[in-house]
Tab-separated table of C-alpha atoms and ligand atoms in Angstrom:
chain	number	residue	atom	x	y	z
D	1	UNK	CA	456.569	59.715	31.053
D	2	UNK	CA	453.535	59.904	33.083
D	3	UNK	CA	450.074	59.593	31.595
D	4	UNK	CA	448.504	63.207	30.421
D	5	UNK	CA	445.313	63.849	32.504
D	6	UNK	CA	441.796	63.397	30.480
D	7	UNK	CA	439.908	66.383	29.589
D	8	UNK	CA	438.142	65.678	33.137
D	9	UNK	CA	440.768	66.598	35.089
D	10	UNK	CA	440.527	70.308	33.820
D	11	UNK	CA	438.669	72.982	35.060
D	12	UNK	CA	438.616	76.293	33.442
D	13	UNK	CA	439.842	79.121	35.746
D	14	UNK	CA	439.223	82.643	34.859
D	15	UNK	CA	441.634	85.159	36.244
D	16	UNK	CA	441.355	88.645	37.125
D	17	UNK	CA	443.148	89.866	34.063
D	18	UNK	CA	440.834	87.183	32.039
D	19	UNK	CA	437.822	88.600	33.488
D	20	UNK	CA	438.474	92.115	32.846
D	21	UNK	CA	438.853	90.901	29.167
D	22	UNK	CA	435.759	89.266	29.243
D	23	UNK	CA	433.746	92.192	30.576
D	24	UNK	CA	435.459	94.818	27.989
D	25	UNK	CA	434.839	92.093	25.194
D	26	UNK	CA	431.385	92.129	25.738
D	27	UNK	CA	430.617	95.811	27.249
D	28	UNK	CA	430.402	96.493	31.359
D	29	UNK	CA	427.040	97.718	30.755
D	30	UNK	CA	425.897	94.598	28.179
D	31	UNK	CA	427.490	92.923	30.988
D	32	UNK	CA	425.207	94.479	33.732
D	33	UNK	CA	422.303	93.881	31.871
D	34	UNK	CA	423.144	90.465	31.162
D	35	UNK	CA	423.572	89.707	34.809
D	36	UNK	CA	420.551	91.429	35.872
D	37	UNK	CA	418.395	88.957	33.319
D	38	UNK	CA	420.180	85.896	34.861
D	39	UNK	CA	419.978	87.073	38.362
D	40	UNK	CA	416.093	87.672	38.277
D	41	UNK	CA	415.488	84.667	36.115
D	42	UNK	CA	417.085	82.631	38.751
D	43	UNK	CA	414.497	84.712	41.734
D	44	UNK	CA	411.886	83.257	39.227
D	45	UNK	CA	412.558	80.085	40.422
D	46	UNK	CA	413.664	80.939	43.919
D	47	UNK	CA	412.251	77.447	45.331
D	48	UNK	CA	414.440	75.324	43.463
D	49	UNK	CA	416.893	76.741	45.259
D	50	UNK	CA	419.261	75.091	48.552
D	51	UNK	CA	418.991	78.094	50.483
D	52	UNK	CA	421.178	78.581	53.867
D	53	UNK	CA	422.373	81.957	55.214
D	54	UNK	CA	425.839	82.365	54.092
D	55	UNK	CA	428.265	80.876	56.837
D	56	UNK	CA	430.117	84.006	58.563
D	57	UNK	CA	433.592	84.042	60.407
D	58	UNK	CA	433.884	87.346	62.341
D	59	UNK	CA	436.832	89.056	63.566
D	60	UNK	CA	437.153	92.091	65.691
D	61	UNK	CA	438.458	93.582	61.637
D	62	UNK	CA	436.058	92.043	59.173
D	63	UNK	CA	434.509	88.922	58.086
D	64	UNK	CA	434.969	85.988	55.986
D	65	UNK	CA	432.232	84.030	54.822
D	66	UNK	CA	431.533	81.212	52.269
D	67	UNK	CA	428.186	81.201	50.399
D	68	UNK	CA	426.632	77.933	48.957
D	69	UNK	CA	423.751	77.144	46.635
D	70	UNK	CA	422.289	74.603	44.487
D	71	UNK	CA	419.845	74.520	41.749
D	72	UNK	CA	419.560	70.275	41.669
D	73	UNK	CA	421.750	70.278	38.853
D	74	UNK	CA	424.688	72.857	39.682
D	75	UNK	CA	426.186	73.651	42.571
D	76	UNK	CA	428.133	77.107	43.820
D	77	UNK	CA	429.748	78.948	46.366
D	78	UNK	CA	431.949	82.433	46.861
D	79	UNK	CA	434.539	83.122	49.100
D	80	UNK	CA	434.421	86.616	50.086
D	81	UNK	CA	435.622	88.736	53.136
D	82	UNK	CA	434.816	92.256	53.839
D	83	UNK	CA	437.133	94.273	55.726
D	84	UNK	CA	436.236	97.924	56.203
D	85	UNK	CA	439.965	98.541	58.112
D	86	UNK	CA	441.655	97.279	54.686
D	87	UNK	CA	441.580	100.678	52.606
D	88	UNK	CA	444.290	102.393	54.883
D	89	UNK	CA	446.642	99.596	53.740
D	90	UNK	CA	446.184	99.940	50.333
D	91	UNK	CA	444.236	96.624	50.303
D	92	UNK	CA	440.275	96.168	49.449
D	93	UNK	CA	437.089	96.176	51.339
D	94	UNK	CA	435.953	92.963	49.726
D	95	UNK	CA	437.554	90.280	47.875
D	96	UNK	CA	436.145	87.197	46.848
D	97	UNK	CA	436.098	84.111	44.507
D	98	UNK	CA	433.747	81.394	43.276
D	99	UNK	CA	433.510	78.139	42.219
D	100	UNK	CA	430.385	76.155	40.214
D	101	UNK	CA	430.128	72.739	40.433
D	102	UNK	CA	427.869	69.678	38.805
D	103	UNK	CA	425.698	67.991	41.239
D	104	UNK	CA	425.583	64.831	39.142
D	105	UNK	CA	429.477	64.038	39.489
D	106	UNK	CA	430.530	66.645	42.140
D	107	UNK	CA	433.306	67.850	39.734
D	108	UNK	CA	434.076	71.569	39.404
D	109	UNK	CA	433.075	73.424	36.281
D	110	UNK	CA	434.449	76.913	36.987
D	111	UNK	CA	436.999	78.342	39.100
D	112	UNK	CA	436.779	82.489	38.930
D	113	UNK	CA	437.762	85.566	40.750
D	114	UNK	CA	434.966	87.147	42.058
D	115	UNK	CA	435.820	90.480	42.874
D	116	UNK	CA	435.004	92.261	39.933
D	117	UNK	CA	432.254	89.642	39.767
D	118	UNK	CA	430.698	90.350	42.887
D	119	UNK	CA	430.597	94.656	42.080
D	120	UNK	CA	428.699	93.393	39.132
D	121	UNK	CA	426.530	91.269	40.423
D	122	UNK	CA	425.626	93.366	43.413
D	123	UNK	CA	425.047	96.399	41.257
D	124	UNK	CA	422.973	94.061	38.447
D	125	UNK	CA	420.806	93.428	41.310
D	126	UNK	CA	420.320	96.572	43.042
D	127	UNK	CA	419.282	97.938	39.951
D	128	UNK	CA	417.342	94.964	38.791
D	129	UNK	CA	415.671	95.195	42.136
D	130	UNK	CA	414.986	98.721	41.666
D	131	UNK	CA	413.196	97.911	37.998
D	132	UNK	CA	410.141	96.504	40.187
D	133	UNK	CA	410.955	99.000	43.499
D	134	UNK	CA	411.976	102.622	42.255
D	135	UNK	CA	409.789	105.422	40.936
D	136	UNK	CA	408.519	105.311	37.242
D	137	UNK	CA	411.092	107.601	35.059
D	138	UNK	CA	413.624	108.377	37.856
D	139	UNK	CA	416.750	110.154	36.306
D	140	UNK	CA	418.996	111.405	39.388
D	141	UNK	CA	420.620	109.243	41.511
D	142	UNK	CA	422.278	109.818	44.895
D	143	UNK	CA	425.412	107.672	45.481
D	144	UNK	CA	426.811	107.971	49.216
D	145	UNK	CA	429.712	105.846	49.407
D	146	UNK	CA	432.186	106.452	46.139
D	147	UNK	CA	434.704	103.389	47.151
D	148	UNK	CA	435.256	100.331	44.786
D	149	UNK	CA	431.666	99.340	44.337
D	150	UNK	CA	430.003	102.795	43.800
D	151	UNK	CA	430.939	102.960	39.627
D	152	UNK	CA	429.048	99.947	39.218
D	153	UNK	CA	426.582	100.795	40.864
D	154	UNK	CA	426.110	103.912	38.584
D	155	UNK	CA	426.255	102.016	35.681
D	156	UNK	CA	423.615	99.760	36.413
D	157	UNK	CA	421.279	102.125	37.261
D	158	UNK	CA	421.839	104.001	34.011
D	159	UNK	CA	422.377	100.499	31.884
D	160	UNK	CA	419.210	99.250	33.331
D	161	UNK	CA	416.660	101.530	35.018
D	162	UNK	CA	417.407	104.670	32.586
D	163	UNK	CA	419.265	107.179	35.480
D	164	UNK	CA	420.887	110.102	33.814
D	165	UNK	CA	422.548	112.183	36.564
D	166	UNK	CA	424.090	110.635	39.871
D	167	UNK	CA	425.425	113.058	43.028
D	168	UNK	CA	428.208	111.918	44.760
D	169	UNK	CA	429.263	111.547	48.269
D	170	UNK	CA	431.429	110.339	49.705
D	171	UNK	CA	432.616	111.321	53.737
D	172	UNK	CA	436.551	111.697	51.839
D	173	UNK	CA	436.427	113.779	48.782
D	174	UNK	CA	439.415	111.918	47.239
D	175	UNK	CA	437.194	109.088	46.661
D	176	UNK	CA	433.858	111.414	45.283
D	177	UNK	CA	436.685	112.964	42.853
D	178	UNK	CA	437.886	109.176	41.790
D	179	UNK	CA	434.808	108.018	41.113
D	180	UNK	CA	433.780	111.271	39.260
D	181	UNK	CA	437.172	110.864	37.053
D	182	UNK	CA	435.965	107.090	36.464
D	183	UNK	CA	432.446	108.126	35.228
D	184	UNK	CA	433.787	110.734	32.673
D	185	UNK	CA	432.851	109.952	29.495
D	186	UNK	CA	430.506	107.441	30.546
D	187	UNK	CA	426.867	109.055	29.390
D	188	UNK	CA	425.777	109.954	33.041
D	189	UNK	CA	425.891	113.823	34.084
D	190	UNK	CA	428.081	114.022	37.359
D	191	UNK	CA	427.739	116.089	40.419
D	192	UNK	CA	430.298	115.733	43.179
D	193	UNK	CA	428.875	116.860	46.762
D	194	UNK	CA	430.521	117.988	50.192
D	195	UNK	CA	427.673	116.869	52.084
D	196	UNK	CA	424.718	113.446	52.032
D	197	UNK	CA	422.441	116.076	52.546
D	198	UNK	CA	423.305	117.891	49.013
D	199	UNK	CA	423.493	114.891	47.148
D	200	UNK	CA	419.931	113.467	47.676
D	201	UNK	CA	418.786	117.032	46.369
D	202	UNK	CA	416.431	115.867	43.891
D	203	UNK	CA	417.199	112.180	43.637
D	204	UNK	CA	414.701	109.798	43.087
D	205	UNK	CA	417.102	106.659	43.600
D	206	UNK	CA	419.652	107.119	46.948
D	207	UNK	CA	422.086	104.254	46.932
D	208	UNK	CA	423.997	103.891	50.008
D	209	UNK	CA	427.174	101.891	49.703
D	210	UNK	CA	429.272	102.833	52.486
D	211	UNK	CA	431.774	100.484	54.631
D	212	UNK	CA	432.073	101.218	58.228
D	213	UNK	CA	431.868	98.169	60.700
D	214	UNK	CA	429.487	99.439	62.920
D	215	UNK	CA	425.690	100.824	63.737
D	216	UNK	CA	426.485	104.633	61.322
D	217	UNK	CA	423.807	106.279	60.168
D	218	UNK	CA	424.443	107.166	56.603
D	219	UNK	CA	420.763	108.950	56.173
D	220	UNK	CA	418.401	110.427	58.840
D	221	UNK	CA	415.062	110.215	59.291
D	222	UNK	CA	414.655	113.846	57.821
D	223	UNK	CA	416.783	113.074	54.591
D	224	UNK	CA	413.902	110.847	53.617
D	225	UNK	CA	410.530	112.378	51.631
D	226	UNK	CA	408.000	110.785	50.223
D	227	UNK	CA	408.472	108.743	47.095
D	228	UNK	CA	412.257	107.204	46.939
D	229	UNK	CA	413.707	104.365	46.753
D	230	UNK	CA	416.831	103.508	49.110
D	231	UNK	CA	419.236	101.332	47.874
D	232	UNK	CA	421.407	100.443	50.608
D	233	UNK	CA	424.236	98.020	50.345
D	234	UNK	CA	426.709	98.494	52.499
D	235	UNK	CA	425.326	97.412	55.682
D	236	UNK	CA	425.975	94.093	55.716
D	237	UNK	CA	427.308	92.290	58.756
D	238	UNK	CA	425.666	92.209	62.320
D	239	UNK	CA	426.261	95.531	64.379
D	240	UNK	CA	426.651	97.335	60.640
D	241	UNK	CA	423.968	99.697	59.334
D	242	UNK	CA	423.683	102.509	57.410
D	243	UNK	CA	419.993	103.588	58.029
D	244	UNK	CA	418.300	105.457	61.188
D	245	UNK	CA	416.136	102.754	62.352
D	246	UNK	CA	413.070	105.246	61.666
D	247	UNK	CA	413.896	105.465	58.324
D	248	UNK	CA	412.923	101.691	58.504
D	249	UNK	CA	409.731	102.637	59.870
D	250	UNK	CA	408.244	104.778	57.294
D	251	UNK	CA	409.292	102.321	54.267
D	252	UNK	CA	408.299	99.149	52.705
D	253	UNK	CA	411.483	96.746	53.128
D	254	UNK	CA	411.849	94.264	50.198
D	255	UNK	CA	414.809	91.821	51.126
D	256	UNK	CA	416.823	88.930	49.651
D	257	UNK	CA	416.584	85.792	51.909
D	258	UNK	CA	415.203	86.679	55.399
D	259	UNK	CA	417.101	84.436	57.857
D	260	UNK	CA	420.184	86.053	56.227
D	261	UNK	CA	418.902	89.658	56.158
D	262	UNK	CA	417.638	89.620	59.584
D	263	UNK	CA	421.060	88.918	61.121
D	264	UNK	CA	422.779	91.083	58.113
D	265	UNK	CA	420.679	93.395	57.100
D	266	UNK	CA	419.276	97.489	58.445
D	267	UNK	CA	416.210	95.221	59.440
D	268	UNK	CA	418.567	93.661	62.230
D	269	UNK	CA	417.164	97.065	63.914
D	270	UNK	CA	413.561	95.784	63.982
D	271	UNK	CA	411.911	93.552	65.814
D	272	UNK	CA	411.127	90.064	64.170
D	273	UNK	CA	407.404	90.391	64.187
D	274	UNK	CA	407.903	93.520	61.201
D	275	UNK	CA	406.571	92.668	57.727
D	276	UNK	CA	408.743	92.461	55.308
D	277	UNK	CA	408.644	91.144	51.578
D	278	UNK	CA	411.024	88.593	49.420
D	279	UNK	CA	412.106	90.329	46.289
D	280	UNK	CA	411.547	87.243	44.327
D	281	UNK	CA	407.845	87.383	45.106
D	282	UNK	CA	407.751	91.061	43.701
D	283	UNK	CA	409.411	89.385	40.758
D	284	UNK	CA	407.015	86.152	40.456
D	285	UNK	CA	404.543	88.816	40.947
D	286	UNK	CA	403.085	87.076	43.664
D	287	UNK	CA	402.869	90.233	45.459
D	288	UNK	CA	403.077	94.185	44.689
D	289	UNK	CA	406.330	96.339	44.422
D	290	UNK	CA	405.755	100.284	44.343
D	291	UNK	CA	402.044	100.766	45.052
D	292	UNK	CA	401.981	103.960	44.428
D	293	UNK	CA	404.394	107.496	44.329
D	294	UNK	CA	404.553	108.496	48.074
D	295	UNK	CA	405.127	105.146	48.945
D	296	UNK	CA	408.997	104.875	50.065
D	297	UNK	CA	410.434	101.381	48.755
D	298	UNK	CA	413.826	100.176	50.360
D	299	UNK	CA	415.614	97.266	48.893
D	300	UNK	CA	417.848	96.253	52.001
D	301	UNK	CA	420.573	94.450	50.215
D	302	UNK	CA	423.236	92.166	51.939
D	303	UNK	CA	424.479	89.952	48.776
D	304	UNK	CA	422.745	86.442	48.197
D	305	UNK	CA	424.019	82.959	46.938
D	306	UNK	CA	421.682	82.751	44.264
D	307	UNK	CA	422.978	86.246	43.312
D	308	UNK	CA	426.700	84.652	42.908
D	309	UNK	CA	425.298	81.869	41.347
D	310	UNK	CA	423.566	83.153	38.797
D	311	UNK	CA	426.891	85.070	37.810
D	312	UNK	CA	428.822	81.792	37.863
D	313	UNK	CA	426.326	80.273	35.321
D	314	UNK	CA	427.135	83.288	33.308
D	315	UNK	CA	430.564	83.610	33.181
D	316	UNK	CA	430.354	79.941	32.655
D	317	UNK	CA	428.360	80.393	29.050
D	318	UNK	CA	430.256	83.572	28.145
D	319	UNK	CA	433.461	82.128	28.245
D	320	UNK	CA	432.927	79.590	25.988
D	321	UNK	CA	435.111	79.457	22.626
D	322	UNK	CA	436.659	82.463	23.888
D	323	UNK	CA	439.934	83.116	25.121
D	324	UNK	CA	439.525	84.545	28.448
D	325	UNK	CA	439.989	81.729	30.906
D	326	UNK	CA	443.213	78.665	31.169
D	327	UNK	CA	442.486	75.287	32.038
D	328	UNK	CA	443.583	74.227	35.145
D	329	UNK	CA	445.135	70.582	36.355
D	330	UNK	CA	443.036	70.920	39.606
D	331	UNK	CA	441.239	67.374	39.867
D	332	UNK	CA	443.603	64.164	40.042
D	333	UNK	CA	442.579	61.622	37.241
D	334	UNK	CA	443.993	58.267	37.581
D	335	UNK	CA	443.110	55.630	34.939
D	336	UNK	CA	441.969	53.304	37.488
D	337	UNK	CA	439.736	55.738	39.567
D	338	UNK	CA	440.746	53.720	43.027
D	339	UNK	CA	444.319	54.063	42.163
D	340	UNK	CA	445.187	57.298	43.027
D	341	UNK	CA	448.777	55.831	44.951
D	342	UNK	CA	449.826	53.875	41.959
D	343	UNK	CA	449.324	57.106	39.817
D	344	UNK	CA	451.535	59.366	42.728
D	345	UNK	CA	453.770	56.595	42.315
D	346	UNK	CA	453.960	56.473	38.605
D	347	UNK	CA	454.540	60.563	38.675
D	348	UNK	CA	458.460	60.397	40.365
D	349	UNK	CA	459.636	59.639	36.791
K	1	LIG	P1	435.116	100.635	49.917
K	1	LIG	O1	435.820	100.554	51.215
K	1	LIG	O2	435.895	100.550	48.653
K	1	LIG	O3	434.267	101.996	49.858
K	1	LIG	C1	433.477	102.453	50.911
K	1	LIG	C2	433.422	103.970	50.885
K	1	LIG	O4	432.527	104.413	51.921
K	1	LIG	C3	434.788	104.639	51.172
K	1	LIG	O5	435.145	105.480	50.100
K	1	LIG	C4	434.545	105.406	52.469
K	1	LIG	O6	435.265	106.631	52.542
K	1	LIG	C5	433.038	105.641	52.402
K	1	LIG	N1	432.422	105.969	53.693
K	1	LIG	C6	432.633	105.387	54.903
K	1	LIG	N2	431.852	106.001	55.845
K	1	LIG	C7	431.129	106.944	55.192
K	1	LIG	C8	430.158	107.901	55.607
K	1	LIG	N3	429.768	107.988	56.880
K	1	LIG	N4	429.600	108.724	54.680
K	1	LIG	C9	429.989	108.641	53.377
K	1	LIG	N5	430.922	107.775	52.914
K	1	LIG	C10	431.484	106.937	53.823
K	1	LIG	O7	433.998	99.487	49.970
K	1	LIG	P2	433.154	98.859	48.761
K	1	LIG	O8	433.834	97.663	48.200
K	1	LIG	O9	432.710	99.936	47.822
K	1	LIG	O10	431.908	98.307	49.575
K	1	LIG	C11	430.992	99.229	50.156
K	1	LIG	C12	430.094	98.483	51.103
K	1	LIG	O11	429.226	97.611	50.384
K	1	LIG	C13	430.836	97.607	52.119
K	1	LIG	O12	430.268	97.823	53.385
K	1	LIG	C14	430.591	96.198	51.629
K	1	LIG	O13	430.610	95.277	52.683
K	1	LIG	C15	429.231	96.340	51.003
K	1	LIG	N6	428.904	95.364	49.948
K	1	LIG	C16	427.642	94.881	49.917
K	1	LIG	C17	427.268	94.007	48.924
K	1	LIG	C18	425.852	93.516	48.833
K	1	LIG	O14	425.576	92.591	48.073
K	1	LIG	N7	424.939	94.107	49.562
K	1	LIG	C19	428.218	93.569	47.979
K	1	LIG	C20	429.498	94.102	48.025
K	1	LIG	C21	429.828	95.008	49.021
């Protein structure tokens, strides 16, 4: 009989099914909230941060891309892809998984999916980003884009910025009605839309999260008064945009990391020389968010690292003593650390 592996040799993996548990066990919008503390606590200390731009593999289709970080002490990184295409076969836009790591011994800590993870995260930090950006006591939101993120997204904004109403749009009604269905019951007032132009009637907030992998433009230049904030998510990769470039123009751009957002983000439209601010130094309040109500504030999102990590570190904690995760027998553990062949060996029985 073969030696049983030390505790070491475990790492505790939280599935899909797990992670659904975890999130109704504690409450998607206590969940939200959660992640929006840990996310901007983490932009509070932004420079103890690795920071890289995430490492990209493009296909005529999609992308895949890995995205590292490190506090000093812990490491992470995601897996995710993001394949606009995918939807017509019944697969997902994005899919993704993470792993967290100690710097001190290399060892993984955490092994998770990360596609629920990463609608959470993204929509704990729009809205946490819209806490500093968006209008004082905006109630309607407009959400252009109803696919797998867009409920999220909803939620945060009403768990953490106080929106009551959202109008949705979507460019194929069967997914406005879906995510209508989904938000029943939920404490926000509804309105579905036929058109973008209907659903920003009124809206303080106008999220776009839309997946199309190329230069669309989601909102014109006209769609725009004074005084919103733009949300916009879903362009993402180089060559995809949601915004008309004027739109750009007339608003003060907040962004995650620049060397990422520049080749990711709407500001890939700009030139290089245009100003525009880190959302952690809004946060550190090293510099101003909204100045003042006219002023139109555009978070131009493309999904950090420190984002993911932050929602490692909390999955991490919330898991503990409960049951939503297995260990798994990832790491090999020999007794005598340099005999990893004389423990194979041992293992034919
Ligand atoms: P999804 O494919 O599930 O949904 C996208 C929706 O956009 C679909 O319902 C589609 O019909 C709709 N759409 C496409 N073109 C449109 C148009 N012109 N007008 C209105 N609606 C239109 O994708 P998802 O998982 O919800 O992701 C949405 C986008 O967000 C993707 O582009 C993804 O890459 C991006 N994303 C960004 C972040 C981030 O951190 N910024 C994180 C996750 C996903």
């Amino acid at each position: 009989m073969p030696p049983l592996p030390s505790e070491l040799a475990f790492v505790p993996f939280v599935s899909v099914e797990h992670m659904m548990g975890l999130v109704h066990h504690i409450g998607v919008e206590e969940v939200l909230r959660n992640l929006a503390d840990a996310i901007e606590s983490d932009f509070k200390r932004w420079e103890t941060f690795d920071k890289t731009p995430r490492v990209a593999s493009h296909s005529d289709v999609g992308v895949i891309e890995l995205m590292p970080t490190s506090d000093g002490e812990m490491y992470g990184f995601k897996y995710v892809n993001g394949h606009p295409k995918n939807t017509k076969d019944g697969l997902q836009t994005v899919t993704a998984f993470g792993l967290l790591a100690d710097v001190d011994t290399g060892y993984p800590k955490l092994l998770t999916e990360m596609t629920l993870l990463t609608a959470l995260r993204t929509a704990a930090t729009s809205a946490m980003a819209a806490r500093h950006l968006a209008p004082k006591g905006a109630k309607t939101m407009a959400m252009i884009g109803n696919g797998a993120q867009s409920e999220f997204q909803c939620l945060a904004f009403k768990a953490i910025c106080g929106i009551d109403t959202v109008r949705l749009y979507d460019i194929d009604p069967a997914a406005t009605q879906k995510c209508a269905r989904n938000l029943a019951g939920q404490g926000l007032t509804v309105v579905q839309c036929k058109t973008a132009e209907e659903s920003i009637e009124g809206a303080q907030i106008i999220t776009t999260c839309t997946a199309d992998k190329q230069n669309a433009t989601i909102l014109t230049d006209n769609m725009v008064g004074a005084g919103v904030h733009i949300n916009a998510i879903g362009g993402d990769c180089p060559g995809k945009t949601e915004l008309a470039r004027d739109i750009l123009l007339r608003s003060d751009i907040f962004v995650e990391y620049p060397p990422q957002t520049w080749i990711e983000g709407e500001i890939q439209q700009l030139d290089q020389d245009h100003t525009v601010t880190e959302l952690w130094r809004v946060i550190t309040g090293q510099t101003e968010g909204r100045k003042d109500a006219k002023q139109i504030t555009l978070f131009d999102s493309v999904g950090f690292a420190i984002e993911d990590f932050s929602a490692l570190r909390y999955v991490s904690q919330a898991i503990e003593g409960t049951g939503f995760f297995i260990q798994l027998d990832m790491l090999a553990d020999p007794d005598d650390p340099r005999d990893l062949f004389g423990m194979f060996q041992r293992s034919k029985g």
